[in-house]
mmCIF file of C-alpha atoms and ligand atoms in Angstrom:
data_model
loop_
_atom_site.group_PDB
_atom_site.id
_atom_site.type_symbol
_atom_site.label_atom_id
_atom_site.label_comp_id
_atom_site.label_asym_id
_atom_site.label_seq_id
_atom_site.Cartn_x
_atom_site.Cartn_y
_atom_site.Cartn_z
ATOM 1 C CA UNK A 1 -3.045 -7.672 6.624
ATOM 2 C CA UNK A 2 -5.387 -4.727 6.801
ATOM 3 C CA UNK A 3 -4.722 -1.025 6.183
ATOM 4 C CA UNK A 4 -6.785 2.136 6.571
ATOM 5 C CA UNK A 5 -7.286 5.082 4.236
ATOM 6 C CA UNK A 6 -8.783 8.505 4.760
ATOM 7 C CA UNK A 7 -8.924 11.854 3.030
ATOM 8 C CA UNK A 8 -9.294 15.108 4.924
ATOM 9 C CA UNK A 9 -9.728 18.793 4.047
ATOM 10 C CA UNK A 10 -11.424 20.090 0.904
ATOM 11 C CA UNK A 11 -12.406 17.636 -1.795
ATOM 12 C CA UNK A 12 -10.300 17.459 -4.923
ATOM 13 C CA UNK A 13 -10.752 15.839 -8.356
ATOM 14 C CA UNK A 14 -8.683 12.644 -8.389
ATOM 15 C CA UNK A 15 -9.338 11.625 -4.776
ATOM 16 C CA UNK A 16 -11.323 8.617 -5.937
ATOM 17 C CA UNK A 17 -8.492 7.654 -8.288
ATOM 18 C CA UNK A 18 -6.132 7.530 -5.290
ATOM 19 C CA UNK A 19 -8.600 5.367 -3.366
ATOM 20 C CA UNK A 20 -8.985 3.132 -6.445
ATOM 21 C CA UNK A 21 -5.189 2.824 -6.725
ATOM 22 C CA UNK A 22 -4.760 1.987 -3.038
ATOM 23 C CA UNK A 23 -7.523 -0.633 -3.058
ATOM 24 C CA UNK A 24 -6.245 -2.231 -6.289
ATOM 25 C CA UNK A 25 -2.636 -2.428 -5.103
ATOM 26 C CA UNK A 26 -3.665 -3.678 -1.644
ATOM 27 C CA UNK A 27 -5.899 -6.343 -3.183
ATOM 28 C CA UNK A 28 -2.956 -7.625 -5.260
ATOM 29 C CA UNK A 29 -1.111 -8.174 -1.977
ATOM 30 C CA UNK A 30 -4.126 -9.886 -0.422
ATOM 31 C CA UNK A 31 -4.703 -6.994 1.996
ATOM 32 C CA UNK A 32 -7.997 -5.551 3.190
ATOM 33 C CA UNK A 33 -8.688 -1.807 3.099
ATOM 34 C CA UNK A 34 -10.810 0.134 5.580
ATOM 35 C CA UNK A 35 -11.983 3.540 4.318
ATOM 36 C CA UNK A 36 -12.851 6.056 7.043
ATOM 37 C CA UNK A 37 -15.793 8.416 6.538
ATOM 38 C CA UNK A 38 -15.324 12.200 6.684
ATOM 39 C CA UNK A 39 -11.577 12.074 7.269
ATOM 40 C CA UNK A 40 -10.128 11.673 10.748
ATOM 41 C CA UNK A 41 -13.601 12.259 12.202
ATOM 42 C CA UNK A 42 -14.566 8.750 11.082
ATOM 43 C CA UNK A 43 -11.937 7.323 13.410
ATOM 44 C CA UNK A 44 -13.531 8.806 16.507
ATOM 45 C CA UNK A 45 -16.151 6.769 18.354
ATOM 46 C CA UNK A 46 -18.576 5.703 17.121
ATOM 47 C CA UNK A 47 -16.189 4.849 14.265
ATOM 48 C CA UNK A 48 -17.596 5.329 10.778
ATOM 49 C CA UNK A 49 -15.945 3.357 8.005
ATOM 50 C CA UNK A 50 -16.533 0.908 5.168
ATOM 51 C CA UNK A 51 -14.569 -2.039 3.866
ATOM 52 C CA UNK A 52 -13.334 -1.191 0.386
ATOM 53 C CA UNK A 53 -12.679 -3.830 -2.244
ATOM 54 C CA UNK A 54 -12.162 -4.009 -5.989
ATOM 55 C CA UNK A 55 -15.877 -4.563 -6.558
ATOM 56 C CA UNK A 56 -17.280 -1.683 -4.568
ATOM 57 C CA UNK A 57 -14.613 0.711 -5.897
ATOM 58 C CA UNK A 58 -14.893 -0.350 -9.535
ATOM 59 C CA UNK A 59 -14.875 2.664 -11.889
ATOM 60 C CA UNK A 60 -14.620 5.300 -9.134
ATOM 61 C CA UNK A 61 -11.464 6.799 -10.662
ATOM 62 C CA UNK A 62 -13.779 8.604 -13.082
ATOM 63 C CA UNK A 63 -15.820 10.300 -10.356
ATOM 64 C CA UNK A 64 -15.286 13.724 -8.835
ATOM 65 C CA UNK A 65 -15.441 14.346 -5.085
ATOM 66 C CA UNK A 66 -14.668 11.469 -2.746
ATOM 67 C CA UNK A 67 -16.705 8.363 -2.012
ATOM 68 C CA UNK A 68 -15.463 8.598 1.602
ATOM 69 C CA UNK A 69 -16.811 12.083 2.292
ATOM 70 C CA UNK A 70 -14.551 14.704 3.816
ATOM 71 C CA UNK A 71 -14.457 17.725 6.081
ATOM 72 C CA UNK A 72 -12.160 20.667 6.658
ATOM 73 C CA UNK A 73 -13.618 21.219 10.109
ATOM 74 C CA UNK A 74 -13.732 19.029 13.188
ATOM 75 C CA UNK A 75 -11.487 17.738 15.941
ATOM 76 C CA UNK A 76 -8.400 17.083 13.841
ATOM 77 C CA UNK A 77 -7.814 20.454 12.215
ATOM 78 C CA UNK A 78 -4.116 21.108 12.885
ATOM 79 C CA UNK A 79 -3.829 24.873 12.908
ATOM 80 C CA UNK A 80 -0.976 25.944 10.646
ATOM 81 C CA UNK A 81 0.081 29.500 9.985
ATOM 82 C CA UNK A 82 2.944 31.943 10.454
ATOM 83 C CA UNK A 83 5.215 29.062 11.364
ATOM 84 C CA UNK A 84 2.979 28.056 14.261
ATOM 85 C CA UNK A 85 1.513 24.597 14.346
ATOM 86 C CA UNK A 86 -1.042 23.791 16.998
ATOM 87 C CA UNK A 87 -1.092 20.079 17.679
ATOM 88 C CA UNK A 88 -4.250 18.023 17.734
ATOM 89 C CA UNK A 89 -4.967 17.307 21.437
ATOM 90 C CA UNK A 90 -3.468 13.957 22.452
ATOM 91 C CA UNK A 91 -6.739 12.658 23.927
ATOM 92 C CA UNK A 92 -8.337 13.023 20.457
ATOM 93 C CA UNK A 93 -5.427 11.228 18.790
ATOM 94 C CA UNK A 94 -5.489 8.474 21.397
ATOM 95 C CA UNK A 95 -9.215 7.992 20.923
ATOM 96 C CA UNK A 96 -8.654 7.534 17.162
ATOM 97 C CA UNK A 97 -5.782 5.163 17.914
ATOM 98 C CA UNK A 98 -8.179 2.880 19.780
ATOM 99 C CA UNK A 99 -10.235 2.560 16.578
ATOM 100 C CA UNK A 100 -7.069 1.935 14.567
ATOM 101 C CA UNK A 101 -6.002 -0.851 16.932
ATOM 102 C CA UNK A 102 -9.479 -2.367 17.285
ATOM 103 C CA UNK A 103 -9.635 -2.747 13.495
ATOM 104 C CA UNK A 104 -6.176 -4.398 13.488
ATOM 105 C CA UNK A 105 -4.787 -1.866 11.021
ATOM 106 C CA UNK A 106 -1.089 -2.042 10.185
ATOM 107 C CA UNK A 107 -0.822 1.122 8.119
ATOM 108 C CA UNK A 108 -2.784 4.279 7.329
ATOM 109 C CA UNK A 109 -2.841 6.201 4.043
ATOM 110 C CA UNK A 110 -3.615 9.863 4.741
ATOM 111 C CA UNK A 111 -4.561 11.966 1.722
ATOM 112 C CA UNK A 112 -4.557 15.714 2.239
ATOM 113 C CA UNK A 113 -3.074 19.165 1.915
ATOM 114 C CA UNK A 114 -0.768 21.028 4.293
ATOM 115 C CA UNK A 115 -3.160 20.967 7.278
ATOM 116 C CA UNK A 116 -3.960 17.267 6.937
ATOM 117 C CA UNK A 117 -0.323 16.328 6.357
ATOM 118 C CA UNK A 118 0.651 18.366 9.419
ATOM 119 C CA UNK A 119 -1.667 16.112 11.393
ATOM 120 C CA UNK A 120 -0.167 13.085 9.594
ATOM 121 C CA UNK A 121 3.273 14.207 10.755
ATOM 122 C CA UNK A 122 2.047 14.511 14.327
ATOM 123 C CA UNK A 123 0.645 10.966 14.148
ATOM 124 C CA UNK A 124 3.997 9.722 12.783
ATOM 125 C CA UNK A 125 5.791 11.402 15.642
ATOM 126 C CA UNK A 126 3.421 9.616 17.996
ATOM 127 C CA UNK A 127 4.394 6.257 16.470
ATOM 128 C CA UNK A 128 1.588 5.702 13.948
ATOM 129 C CA UNK A 129 2.492 3.766 10.758
ATOM 130 C CA UNK A 130 1.414 6.489 8.362
ATOM 131 C CA UNK A 131 2.113 7.392 4.712
ATOM 132 C CA UNK A 132 0.945 10.609 3.061
ATOM 133 C CA UNK A 133 -0.522 11.455 -0.346
ATOM 134 C CA UNK A 134 -0.448 15.139 -1.405
ATOM 135 C CA UNK A 135 -3.840 16.589 -2.336
ATOM 136 C CA UNK A 136 -4.833 20.107 -3.325
ATOM 137 C CA UNK A 137 -6.158 21.797 -6.433
ATOM 138 C CA UNK A 138 -3.897 24.741 -5.520
ATOM 139 C CA UNK A 139 -0.684 22.775 -6.291
ATOM 140 C CA UNK A 140 0.982 24.630 -3.412
ATOM 141 C CA UNK A 141 2.337 21.716 -1.393
ATOM 142 C CA UNK A 142 6.077 21.737 -0.992
ATOM 143 C CA UNK A 143 8.135 18.646 -1.959
ATOM 144 C CA UNK A 144 5.956 17.592 -4.884
ATOM 145 C CA UNK A 145 6.007 19.182 -8.339
ATOM 146 C CA UNK A 146 2.323 18.345 -8.869
ATOM 147 C CA UNK A 147 -0.669 17.530 -6.744
ATOM 148 C CA UNK A 148 -3.604 15.702 -8.284
ATOM 149 C CA UNK A 149 -6.624 17.964 -8.781
ATOM 150 C CA UNK A 150 -4.559 20.862 -10.102
ATOM 151 C CA UNK A 151 -4.887 19.836 -13.738
ATOM 152 C CA UNK A 152 -8.680 19.502 -13.377
ATOM 153 C CA UNK A 153 -8.924 22.939 -11.743
ATOM 154 C CA UNK A 154 -6.795 24.519 -14.487
ATOM 155 C CA UNK A 155 -8.961 22.845 -17.123
ATOM 156 C CA UNK A 156 -12.037 24.514 -15.567
ATOM 157 C CA UNK A 157 -10.302 27.901 -15.666
ATOM 158 C CA UNK A 158 -9.360 27.419 -19.321
ATOM 159 C CA UNK A 159 -12.923 26.405 -20.167
ATOM 160 C CA UNK A 160 -14.183 29.490 -18.314
ATOM 161 C CA UNK A 161 -11.792 31.809 -20.167
ATOM 162 C CA UNK A 162 -12.698 30.283 -23.534
ATOM 163 C CA UNK A 163 -16.348 31.048 -22.827
ATOM 164 C CA UNK A 164 -15.673 34.504 -21.419
ATOM 165 C CA UNK A 165 -13.592 35.471 -24.447
ATOM 166 C CA UNK A 166 -16.512 35.158 -26.865
ATOM 167 C CA UNK A 167 -18.859 37.269 -24.750
ATOM 168 C CA UNK A 168 -16.139 39.802 -23.856
ATOM 169 C CA UNK A 169 -15.235 40.147 -27.542
ATOM 170 C CA UNK A 170 -18.864 40.513 -28.632
ATOM 171 C CA UNK A 171 -19.506 43.345 -26.170
ATOM 172 C CA UNK A 172 -16.078 44.944 -26.163
ATOM 173 C CA UNK A 173 -15.746 44.431 -22.411
ATOM 174 C CA UNK A 174 -13.103 43.657 -19.851
ATOM 175 C CA UNK A 175 -13.905 40.492 -17.895
ATOM 176 C CA UNK A 176 -12.139 39.621 -14.662
ATOM 177 C CA UNK A 177 -12.151 35.955 -13.655
ATOM 178 C CA UNK A 178 -11.388 35.243 -9.980
ATOM 179 C CA UNK A 179 -9.980 31.774 -9.399
ATOM 180 C CA UNK A 180 -8.929 29.810 -6.301
ATOM 181 C CA UNK A 181 -5.510 30.171 -4.730
ATOM 182 C CA UNK A 182 -5.300 31.812 -1.339
ATOM 183 C CA UNK A 183 -1.531 31.641 -0.969
ATOM 184 C CA UNK A 184 -0.223 30.491 -4.356
ATOM 185 C CA UNK A 185 -1.054 31.601 -7.874
ATOM 186 C CA UNK A 186 -0.504 28.329 -9.735
ATOM 187 C CA UNK A 187 -4.114 27.912 -10.880
ATOM 188 C CA UNK A 188 -4.289 31.512 -12.089
ATOM 189 C CA UNK A 189 -0.896 31.299 -13.804
ATOM 190 C CA UNK A 190 -1.427 28.027 -15.639
ATOM 191 C CA UNK A 191 -5.109 28.696 -16.362
ATOM 192 C CA UNK A 192 -4.334 32.196 -17.577
ATOM 193 C CA UNK A 193 -1.502 31.126 -19.865
ATOM 194 C CA UNK A 194 -3.525 28.296 -21.408
ATOM 195 C CA UNK A 195 -6.751 30.303 -21.590
ATOM 196 C CA UNK A 196 -5.280 33.419 -23.220
ATOM 197 C CA UNK A 197 -5.518 35.876 -20.312
ATOM 198 C CA UNK A 198 -4.164 39.372 -20.952
ATOM 199 C CA UNK A 199 -3.219 39.904 -17.294
ATOM 200 C CA UNK A 200 -2.692 37.432 -14.450
ATOM 201 C CA UNK A 201 -2.634 38.643 -10.849
ATOM 202 C CA UNK A 202 -1.233 36.284 -8.205
ATOM 203 C CA UNK A 203 -0.428 36.472 -4.475
ATOM 204 C CA UNK A 204 3.297 36.098 -5.118
ATOM 205 C CA UNK A 205 3.462 39.328 -7.202
ATOM 206 C CA UNK A 206 1.672 42.247 -5.508
ATOM 207 C CA UNK A 207 0.088 44.122 -8.408
ATOM 208 C CA UNK A 208 -0.002 47.783 -9.388
ATOM 209 C CA UNK A 209 -3.501 48.796 -10.527
ATOM 210 C CA UNK A 210 -2.031 51.462 -12.816
ATOM 211 C CA UNK A 211 0.011 48.810 -14.651
ATOM 212 C CA UNK A 212 -3.058 46.587 -15.044
ATOM 213 C CA UNK A 213 -5.150 49.484 -16.405
ATOM 214 C CA UNK A 214 -2.316 50.497 -18.713
ATOM 215 C CA UNK A 215 -2.298 46.960 -20.165
ATOM 216 C CA UNK A 216 -6.054 47.223 -20.800
ATOM 217 C CA UNK A 217 -5.685 50.653 -22.424
ATOM 218 C CA UNK A 218 -2.772 49.449 -24.554
ATOM 219 C CA UNK A 219 -4.855 46.587 -25.896
ATOM 220 C CA UNK A 220 -7.537 49.085 -26.880
ATOM 221 C CA UNK A 221 -4.911 51.211 -28.684
ATOM 222 C CA UNK A 222 -3.669 48.070 -30.449
ATOM 223 C CA UNK A 223 -7.160 47.461 -31.799
ATOM 224 C CA UNK A 224 -8.312 44.781 -29.356
ATOM 225 C CA UNK A 225 -11.724 45.642 -27.976
ATOM 226 C CA UNK A 226 -11.696 43.245 -25.024
ATOM 227 C CA UNK A 227 -9.398 42.045 -22.227
ATOM 228 C CA UNK A 228 -9.434 39.000 -19.979
ATOM 229 C CA UNK A 229 -7.925 39.298 -16.499
ATOM 230 C CA UNK A 230 -7.369 36.319 -14.200
ATOM 231 C CA UNK A 231 -7.059 37.080 -10.479
ATOM 232 C CA UNK A 232 -6.150 34.524 -7.817
ATOM 233 C CA UNK A 233 -8.356 34.949 -4.752
ATOM 234 C CA UNK A 234 -5.309 35.736 -2.600
ATOM 235 C CA UNK A 235 -3.820 38.365 -4.934
ATOM 236 C CA UNK A 236 -3.358 41.809 -3.420
ATOM 237 C CA UNK A 237 -2.172 45.181 -4.676
ATOM 238 C CA UNK A 238 1.231 46.577 -3.755
ATOM 239 C CA UNK A 239 1.063 48.076 -0.299
ATOM 240 C CA UNK A 240 -1.409 45.444 0.791
ATOM 241 C CA UNK A 241 -5.131 45.339 1.197
ATOM 242 C CA UNK A 242 -5.301 48.697 2.898
ATOM 243 C CA UNK A 243 -3.827 50.694 0.012
ATOM 244 C CA UNK A 244 -6.413 49.283 -2.350
ATOM 245 C CA UNK A 245 -9.292 49.913 0.010
ATOM 246 C CA UNK A 246 -8.327 53.540 0.445
ATOM 247 C CA UNK A 247 -9.097 54.215 -3.197
ATOM 248 C CA UNK A 248 -12.745 53.495 -2.409
ATOM 249 C CA UNK A 249 -12.807 54.222 1.289
ATOM 250 C CA UNK A 250 -14.374 50.821 1.926
ATOM 251 C CA UNK A 251 -13.965 48.840 5.133
ATOM 252 C CA UNK A 252 -11.730 45.788 5.117
ATOM 253 C CA UNK A 253 -14.664 43.410 5.659
ATOM 254 C CA UNK A 254 -16.548 44.891 2.681
ATOM 255 C CA UNK A 255 -13.451 44.454 0.592
ATOM 256 C CA UNK A 256 -13.167 40.776 1.429
ATOM 257 C CA UNK A 257 -16.872 40.181 1.003
ATOM 258 C CA UNK A 258 -16.733 41.677 -2.461
ATOM 259 C CA UNK A 259 -13.809 39.444 -3.408
ATOM 260 C CA UNK A 260 -10.665 40.626 -5.119
ATOM 261 C CA UNK A 261 -12.045 39.905 -8.603
ATOM 262 C CA UNK A 262 -15.044 42.194 -8.156
ATOM 263 C CA UNK A 263 -12.802 44.824 -6.673
ATOM 264 C CA UNK A 264 -10.281 44.740 -9.505
ATOM 265 C CA UNK A 265 -13.141 44.897 -12.034
ATOM 266 C CA UNK A 266 -14.627 47.970 -10.342
ATOM 267 C CA UNK A 267 -11.233 49.699 -10.357
ATOM 268 C CA UNK A 268 -10.634 48.923 -14.026
ATOM 269 C CA UNK A 269 -14.026 50.303 -15.024
ATOM 270 C CA UNK A 270 -13.502 53.424 -12.949
ATOM 271 C CA UNK A 271 -9.997 54.092 -14.225
ATOM 272 C CA UNK A 272 -10.286 53.089 -17.908
ATOM 273 C CA UNK A 273 -13.949 53.811 -18.618
ATOM 274 C CA UNK A 274 -14.207 50.323 -20.196
ATOM 275 C CA UNK A 275 -17.341 48.377 -19.360
ATOM 276 C CA UNK A 276 -16.148 45.603 -17.019
ATOM 277 C CA UNK A 277 -17.676 42.480 -15.534
ATOM 278 C CA UNK A 278 -16.363 40.029 -12.958
ATOM 279 C CA UNK A 279 -16.968 36.306 -12.535
ATOM 280 C CA UNK A 280 -15.918 34.110 -9.614
ATOM 281 C CA UNK A 281 -15.294 30.544 -10.714
ATOM 282 C CA UNK A 282 -15.381 29.254 -7.126
ATOM 283 C CA UNK A 283 -16.140 25.626 -6.446
ATOM 284 C CA UNK A 284 -16.717 24.845 -10.123
ATOM 285 C CA UNK A 285 -12.929 24.383 -10.025
ATOM 286 C CA UNK A 286 -13.184 21.615 -7.451
ATOM 287 C CA UNK A 287 -16.287 19.833 -8.717
ATOM 288 C CA UNK A 288 -16.785 17.391 -11.555
ATOM 289 C CA UNK A 289 -14.790 14.533 -13.009
ATOM 290 C CA UNK A 290 -11.000 14.570 -12.846
ATOM 291 C CA UNK A 291 -9.005 15.024 -16.041
ATOM 292 C CA UNK A 292 -7.114 12.061 -17.488
ATOM 293 C CA UNK A 293 -3.881 13.415 -15.973
ATOM 294 C CA UNK A 294 -5.393 13.618 -12.489
ATOM 295 C CA UNK A 295 -6.832 10.112 -12.778
ATOM 296 C CA UNK A 296 -3.403 8.777 -13.730
ATOM 297 C CA UNK A 297 -1.514 10.760 -11.100
ATOM 298 C CA UNK A 298 -4.060 9.784 -8.425
ATOM 299 C CA UNK A 299 -3.814 6.103 -9.358
ATOM 300 C CA UNK A 300 -0.035 6.256 -9.418
ATOM 301 C CA UNK A 301 0.090 7.979 -6.016
ATOM 302 C CA UNK A 302 -2.285 5.385 -4.534
ATOM 303 C CA UNK A 303 -0.239 2.457 -5.814
ATOM 304 C CA UNK A 304 2.986 4.063 -4.588
ATOM 305 C CA UNK A 305 1.475 4.658 -1.123
ATOM 306 C CA UNK A 306 0.759 0.928 -0.797
ATOM 307 C CA UNK A 307 4.345 0.151 -1.852
ATOM 308 C CA UNK A 308 5.595 2.390 0.968
ATOM 309 C CA UNK A 309 3.457 0.509 3.491
ATOM 310 C CA UNK A 310 4.665 -2.832 2.094
ATOM 311 C CA UNK A 311 8.264 -1.694 2.679
ATOM 312 C CA UNK A 312 7.264 -0.318 6.107
ATOM 313 C CA UNK A 313 8.690 2.986 4.891
ATOM 314 C CA UNK A 314 6.451 5.086 7.119
ATOM 315 C CA UNK A 315 6.593 8.833 7.585
ATOM 316 C CA UNK A 316 6.942 9.386 3.832
ATOM 317 C CA UNK A 317 4.738 11.226 1.349
ATOM 318 C CA UNK A 318 4.485 10.075 -2.259
ATOM 319 C CA UNK A 319 5.710 12.831 -4.552
ATOM 320 C CA UNK A 320 5.709 13.747 -8.242
ATOM 321 C CA UNK A 321 9.237 14.712 -9.092
ATOM 322 C CA UNK A 322 9.545 16.180 -12.557
ATOM 323 C CA UNK A 323 7.605 19.037 -14.237
ATOM 324 C CA UNK A 324 10.386 21.320 -15.376
ATOM 325 C CA UNK A 325 11.683 22.362 -18.766
ATOM 326 C CA UNK A 326 15.374 22.273 -19.697
ATOM 327 C CA UNK A 327 17.455 21.825 -22.861
ATOM 328 C CA UNK A 328 19.125 18.792 -24.463
ATOM 329 C CA UNK A 329 21.100 18.262 -27.697
ATOM 330 C CA UNK A 330 18.655 17.616 -30.585
ATOM 331 C CA UNK A 331 20.561 14.461 -31.431
ATOM 332 C CA UNK A 332 19.535 13.005 -28.068
ATOM 333 C CA UNK A 333 15.910 13.291 -29.197
ATOM 334 C CA UNK A 334 16.259 11.629 -32.585
ATOM 335 C CA UNK A 335 18.543 8.719 -31.880
ATOM 336 C CA UNK A 336 15.881 6.626 -30.237
ATOM 337 C CA UNK A 337 12.197 6.684 -29.326
ATOM 338 C CA UNK A 338 11.000 6.996 -25.765
ATOM 339 C CA UNK A 339 9.034 3.820 -25.178
ATOM 340 C CA UNK A 340 6.953 2.607 -22.259
ATOM 341 C CA UNK A 341 9.114 0.715 -19.797
ATOM 342 C CA UNK A 342 7.453 -2.725 -19.446
ATOM 343 C CA UNK A 343 8.664 -2.847 -15.843
ATOM 344 C CA UNK A 344 8.126 0.874 -15.180
ATOM 345 C CA UNK A 345 5.922 2.584 -12.627
ATOM 346 C CA UNK A 346 3.050 3.391 -15.015
ATOM 347 C CA UNK A 347 2.744 -0.226 -16.207
ATOM 348 C CA UNK A 348 2.962 -1.378 -12.608
ATOM 349 C CA UNK A 349 0.200 1.080 -11.653
ATOM 350 C CA UNK A 350 -2.010 -0.234 -14.473
ATOM 351 C CA UNK A 351 -1.458 -3.835 -13.417
ATOM 352 C CA UNK A 352 -2.087 -2.913 -9.772
ATOM 353 C CA UNK A 353 -5.575 -1.649 -10.514
ATOM 354 C CA UNK A 354 -6.400 -4.868 -12.361
ATOM 355 C CA UNK A 355 -5.690 -3.818 -15.952
ATOM 356 C CA UNK A 356 -4.490 -6.685 -18.156
ATOM 357 C CA UNK A 357 -1.307 -5.647 -19.970
ATOM 358 C CA UNK A 358 -1.426 -8.584 -22.392
ATOM 359 C CA UNK A 359 1.199 -10.591 -20.616
HETATM 360 O O1 F6P B 1 -7.226 24.726 -0.651
HETATM 361 C C1 F6P B 1 -8.089 24.539 -1.701
HETATM 362 C C2 F6P B 1 -9.116 25.621 -1.803
HETATM 363 O O2 F6P B 1 -9.774 25.285 -2.950
HETATM 364 C C3 F6P B 1 -8.632 27.062 -1.840
HETATM 365 O O3 F6P B 1 -8.096 27.487 -3.047
HETATM 366 C C4 F6P B 1 -9.887 27.812 -1.454
HETATM 367 O O4 F6P B 1 -9.578 29.048 -0.878
HETATM 368 C C5 F6P B 1 -10.497 26.908 -0.454
HETATM 369 O O5 F6P B 1 -10.053 25.595 -0.758
HETATM 370 C C6 F6P B 1 -11.985 26.967 -0.386
HETATM 371 O O6 F6P B 1 -12.402 26.085 0.631
HETATM 372 P P1 F6P B 1 -13.914 25.865 1.097
HETATM 373 O O7 F6P B 1 -14.427 24.685 0.339
HETATM 374 O O8 F6P B 1 -13.829 25.591 2.545
HETATM 375 O O9 F6P B 1 -14.689 27.101 0.749
#
């Protein structure tokens, strides 16, 4: 049996771990894996792909980016927004289907965010044997508590804040760090909490500039000479973009070009008199090696995706289903230790990628 795999949209730390997991698990079943280049585009004639095996994917779980290449442009970009989904034209899908059939594929693993998975859903509805793997550093995909890549992005934010704190403290400055997150503030929230931010501004909570400046002033009164502010790129002030712009009389395009971080920094300096700098972390959050967590989650997702294909359970997306905090009686914690389940999913994932578990 032979299956295909592709990733589409922006790259994301942990993508190679997913590919590694899929190839390892498929190899255990005696299956071949075809990896398409540059996402769905690689399925269009002339098809661009490579045969993946345990030898040519050895060690890739440690690497950032994706060995397959990717694109967030091209013929397959399902347009999502305001509840409207524009389908990929059927002639494009049918052209890709010819490649799928010519290669004798019996399943396709599609790794991507909301746009890519919207296309995956369309393919399912058109009868393709597809399974999905959620991918985005933003962690904003519904129906999974975590996406791989998020932990790596947050780690970059924390590293950035740790560095900014020493320079901000030395100069007695306010430093605003703009991080990714167009629609959701997860990266800013987690990065800010772990990195010791004094204010975190996210799209889900329209901010009041007076409240932010008051927090900066209060820190000064409390004897702290610096402040660190984390701003998600999609954060906006109460009243929307326009209300913020009016304070400077700038055009909307100028506002966007400047970026919200630069804008917030300028406002803080103007209103508090504190010397302020802004830094945009940008694609540093997406580049580089995945964290251990993202390597494990990616591997686990990849192995699980193959299991779905084995069961012919198409139209499903693998999903991480915990990540919440609750309360239990203390006695439940001390009566026994929580040990690795020898038959559990993690051990199975390790075995699937060729790791000897001693037995
Ligand atoms: O969706 C992930 C994301 O990293 C967003 O947070 C960010 O706005 C966007 O991708 C940047 O994409 P590009 O690489 O096209 O600039």
